[in-house]
C-alpha positions as CSV (number, residue, x, y, z in Angstrom):
1,X,13.0,26.2,-16.6
2,X,10.1,26.4,-13.9
3,X,8.4,23.1,-13.7
4,X,5.1,22.6,-12.4
5,X,3.8,19.6,-10.9
6,X,0.4,18.4,-10.1
7,X,-0.3,15.5,-7.5
8,X,-3.9,14.6,-7.1
9,X,-4.7,11.8,-4.0
10,X,-8.6,9.7,-4.1
11,X,-9.5,7.3,-1.5
12,X,-11.9,6.1,-3.0
13,X,-12.3,2.5,-0.3
14,X,-11.2,1.0,2.6
15,X,-8.8,-1.2,0.9
16,X,-7.2,-1.8,-2.2
17,X,-5.8,-5.5,-3.4
18,X,-2.3,-4.4,-3.8
19,X,-1.6,-7.8,-5.0
20,X,-4.3,-7.7,-7.3
21,X,-3.2,-4.6,-8.7
22,X,0.4,-5.6,-9.6
23,X,-0.9,-8.4,-11.2
24,X,-3.3,-6.6,-13.1
25,X,-1.6,-3.6,-14.8
26,X,1.4,-6.1,-15.1
27,X,4.2,-3.5,-15.1
28,X,7.0,-3.5,-13.3
29,X,6.9,-1.2,-11.1
30,X,9.3,1.7,-9.8
31,X,9.1,0.6,-6.4
32,X,6.7,-2.2,-4.7
33,X,5.7,-4.1,-1.6
34,X,2.9,-5.9,-0.4
35,X,1.5,-2.0,0.8
36,X,2.6,0.3,-1.9
37,X,2.8,0.3,-5.6
38,X,4.8,3.2,-6.9
39,X,4.8,3.8,-10.9
40,X,6.1,5.1,-13.8
41,X,4.5,5.5,-17.1
42,X,5.4,7.4,-20.5
43,X,4.8,11.4,-20.1
44,X,6.1,11.8,-17.1
45,X,3.2,10.3,-15.7
46,X,2.9,8.6,-11.5
47,X,0.6,6.0,-10.1
48,X,0.9,5.2,-6.7
49,X,-1.3,2.8,-5.0
50,X,-1.5,1.7,-1.0
51,X,-3.7,-0.8,0.3
52,X,-5.8,1.9,2.7
53,X,-7.1,2.7,-0.2
54,X,-5.7,5.7,-1.3
55,X,-4.2,6.2,-5.0
56,X,-2.4,9.4,-6.2
57,X,-1.5,10.6,-9.8
58,X,1.2,13.2,-11.2
59,X,0.7,14.2,-14.8
60,X,-3.1,12.9,-15.3
61,X,-5.7,14.7,-16.9
62,X,-9.2,13.9,-14.8
63,X,-11.1,12.1,-17.6
64,X,-7.4,9.9,-17.1
65,X,-7.9,9.4,-13.8
66,X,-11.5,8.2,-13.5
67,X,-10.6,6.0,-16.4
68,X,-7.6,4.7,-14.4
69,X,-10.3,3.8,-10.5
70,X,-12.7,2.8,-12.2
71,X,-10.6,0.0,-14.0
72,X,-8.5,-0.9,-10.4
73,X,-12.4,-0.8,-9.0
74,X,-12.5,-4.6,-8.8
75,X,-9.7,-5.0,-6.3
76,X,-11.3,-2.1,-4.5
77,X,-12.4,-3.4,-0.2
78,X,-15.6,-1.4,0.6
79,X,-15.4,1.8,-1.4
80,X,-15.8,4.8,-0.5
81,X,-18.5,7.1,-1.8
82,X,-17.8,10.2,-2.7
83,X,-14.6,9.5,-3.2
84,X,-12.4,12.0,-0.6
85,X,-9.9,14.3,-2.6
86,X,-7.1,15.9,-2.0
87,X,-4.8,18.3,-4.6
88,X,-0.7,19.4,-4.0
89,X,1.6,21.1,-6.4
90,X,5.3,21.0,-7.3
91,X,6.9,23.7,-8.3
92,X,10.6,23.7,-8.7
93,X,13.0,26.3,-10.4
94,X,16.8,26.6,-10.4
95,X,17.9,28.3,-6.9
96,X,14.9,27.7,-5.6
97,X,15.8,26.9,-1.5
98,X,13.2,24.1,0.2
99,X,9.8,25.6,1.5
100,X,6.1,25.0,2.0
101,X,3.3,27.2,0.9
102,X,-0.7,26.9,0.8
103,X,-1.0,23.5,-1.4
104,X,2.0,24.0,-2.8
105,X,5.8,22.4,-2.2
106,X,8.3,24.9,-3.7
107,X,11.5,23.7,-4.4
108,X,14.9,24.0,-7.0
109,X,14.7,20.4,-8.7
110,X,11.9,17.5,-9.4
111,X,12.8,13.9,-10.1
112,X,11.0,10.5,-9.0
113,X,11.6,10.4,-5.4
114,X,10.4,14.1,-5.4
115,X,7.5,12.8,-6.4
116,X,7.1,9.7,-4.5
117,X,8.0,11.2,-1.2
118,X,5.3,14.0,-1.4
119,X,2.8,11.7,-2.9
120,X,3.6,9.4,0.4
121,X,2.9,12.3,2.4
122,X,-0.5,13.7,0.6
123,X,-2.0,9.8,0.7
124,X,-1.4,9.6,4.1
125,X,-3.1,13.3,4.8
126,X,-6.4,12.4,2.3
127,X,-6.4,9.1,4.5
128,X,-5.9,11.2,7.6
129,X,-9.2,12.9,6.5
130,X,-11.3,9.6,6.0
131,X,-10.3,8.7,9.6
132,X,-11.0,11.8,11.2
133,X,-15.0,11.9,10.0
134,X,-15.3,8.4,10.8
135,X,-13.5,8.7,14.4
136,X,-16.6,11.8,14.7
137,X,-19.2,9.3,13.2
138,X,-18.5,7.1,15.7
139,X,-17.8,10.1,18.5
140,X,-21.4,11.6,17.6
141,X,-23.1,7.9,18.1
142,X,-21.9,7.7,21.3
143,X,-22.9,11.4,22.1
144,X,-26.0,9.8,21.3
145,X,-26.0,7.0,24.0
146,X,-24.9,9.1,26.5
147,X,-27.8,11.3,26.1
148,X,-29.8,8.3,27.1
149,X,-28.2,8.0,30.3
150,X,-28.0,11.2,31.3
151,X,-32.5,12.2,30.7
152,X,-33.3,8.5,31.6
153,X,-30.7,7.0,33.5
154,X,-31.0,3.7,31.2
155,X,-29.1,2.7,28.1
156,X,-31.6,1.8,25.3
157,X,-29.4,-0.3,22.9
158,X,-29.7,-4.3,22.5
159,X,-26.3,-5.9,23.4
160,X,-26.4,-7.2,20.3
161,X,-26.3,-3.7,18.7
162,X,-23.7,-2.8,21.1
163,X,-21.5,-5.2,20.5
164,X,-22.0,-4.4,16.4
165,X,-20.8,-0.6,17.0
166,X,-18.1,-1.8,19.7
167,X,-16.5,-4.0,16.5
168,X,-16.7,-0.9,13.9
169,X,-15.1,1.1,16.8
170,X,-12.8,-1.5,17.5
171,X,-12.0,-2.0,13.6
172,X,-11.4,1.6,12.6
173,X,-8.6,1.6,15.1
174,X,-6.5,-1.7,13.8
175,X,-7.1,-0.1,10.8
176,X,-5.5,3.2,11.8
177,X,-2.5,1.5,13.5
178,X,-2.5,-0.8,10.0
179,X,-2.4,1.9,7.8
180,X,-1.4,5.1,9.1
181,X,2.6,4.8,9.5
182,X,3.4,8.5,9.6
183,X,6.3,7.7,12.2
184,X,7.8,5.2,9.9
185,X,10.3,7.1,7.4
186,X,9.9,5.2,3.5
187,X,13.3,3.7,2.9
188,X,14.8,5.4,0.6
189,X,15.0,8.8,3.0
190,X,17.5,7.2,5.4
191,X,20.6,7.8,3.7
192,X,19.5,11.3,2.1
193,X,19.9,14.2,3.9
194,X,17.7,16.0,1.4
195,X,14.7,13.6,0.8
196,X,14.9,13.1,4.4
197,X,14.5,17.2,5.1
198,X,11.2,17.5,2.4
199,X,9.5,14.7,4.2
200,X,9.9,15.8,7.7
201,X,8.7,19.3,6.5
202,X,5.7,17.1,4.6
203,X,4.7,15.9,8.6
204,X,4.9,19.5,9.7
205,X,3.5,20.8,6.4
206,X,0.3,18.4,6.5
207,X,0.3,18.9,10.2
208,X,0.0,14.8,9.6
209,X,1.0,14.3,13.4
210,X,-1.7,16.4,15.2
211,X,-4.0,15.1,13.3
212,X,-3.6,11.6,14.1
213,X,-2.9,12.6,17.8
214,X,-6.4,13.8,17.2
215,X,-7.6,10.6,16.3
216,X,-6.4,8.7,18.8
217,X,-7.4,11.1,21.5
218,X,-10.9,11.1,20.0
219,X,-10.4,7.0,19.7
220,X,-9.5,6.9,23.2
221,X,-12.7,9.0,24.8
222,X,-14.7,5.9,23.1
223,X,-13.2,3.4,24.4
224,X,-13.6,4.9,27.4
225,X,-17.3,5.0,26.8
226,X,-17.2,2.0,25.6
227,X,-16.4,0.8,28.6
228,X,-18.6,2.4,30.7
229,X,-21.6,1.2,28.1
230,X,-20.5,-2.2,28.8
231,X,-20.6,-2.4,32.5
232,X,-24.0,-0.9,32.4
233,X,-25.4,-3.4,29.8
234,X,-23.6,-6.4,32.0
235,X,-25.5,-5.4,35.6
236,X,-29.0,-5.0,33.0
237,X,-28.2,-8.3,32.4
238,X,-27.3,-9.4,35.6
239,X,-29.9,-8.0,37.1
240,X,-32.4,-9.7,34.4
241,X,-30.7,-12.8,35.4
242,X,-31.5,-12.0,39.2
243,X,-35.1,-11.6,38.8
244,X,-35.7,-14.6,36.6
245,X,-34.2,-16.3,39.8
246,X,-36.3,-14.4,41.6
247,X,-39.7,-16.1,39.9
248,X,-38.4,-19.8,39.7
249,X,-37.9,-19.6,43.4
250,X,-41.1,-18.7,43.8
251,X,-42.9,-20.6,41.7
252,X,-41.2,-23.4,42.9
253,X,-42.4,-22.1,47.1
254,X,-46.2,-21.6,45.0
255,X,-46.0,-24.8,43.7
256,X,-44.6,-26.6,47.1
257,X,-47.6,-24.5,49.5
258,X,-49.9,-25.8,46.9
259,X,-48.6,-29.4,47.0
260,X,-49.0,-29.4,50.1
261,X,-52.6,-28.3,50.9
262,X,-53.3,-30.8,48.3
263,X,-52.5,-33.3,50.5
264,X,-54.4,-31.8,53.6
265,X,-57.8,-31.7,51.8
């Protein structure tokens, strides 16, 4: 009999407290680590939590998913409002060859391993959507600063605000390095050629490596610009310090002249 399973991924926060969710749900997961929790519930329902703020559902209604997300709200850090969402369908029929359609995976059978691998890659995809938006916003802010340099020859931003911007850019870079692991295959594909083929096919289908490279390239551009901004600010502060020193020297000279004039009189 043909079988269809719909997966729904939501990025609801910048981070999930995985340990807190595991304690709260108090149900033994099918698979768990410090960064993931994969659960099976009655009625062929699955939930997959990732530490980078993504939860993926299978077999749930819209109301059930909303309720589940609200239930784990205390374990969400830096909520993303509105949440990002991406859906994908798995269709199975005996005899089908593994192939990938638009928003659809087609194969001959569905089991918990197939669902987990597909959920894993769908979660990476929606996370990349989020980081793409974040890096594009950072690049837009960088362009504001470069336009200032082009039109006025000056950088109209305080050192404190620039340092905050640099911190935000570096934190984004660190988050991506910690949370996006498309180059690391899940453990269950290591000894299963079919699952490995499925995993590699999903990476290609979602363009994960290409999108990851685009984000990396954008971050490199931002990093190069930040280096220039840092030099401009340091030069500006050096010039200010030089003027302060010159003024102090002039004050000393005037003081000395006045003192000598008073003695002569």
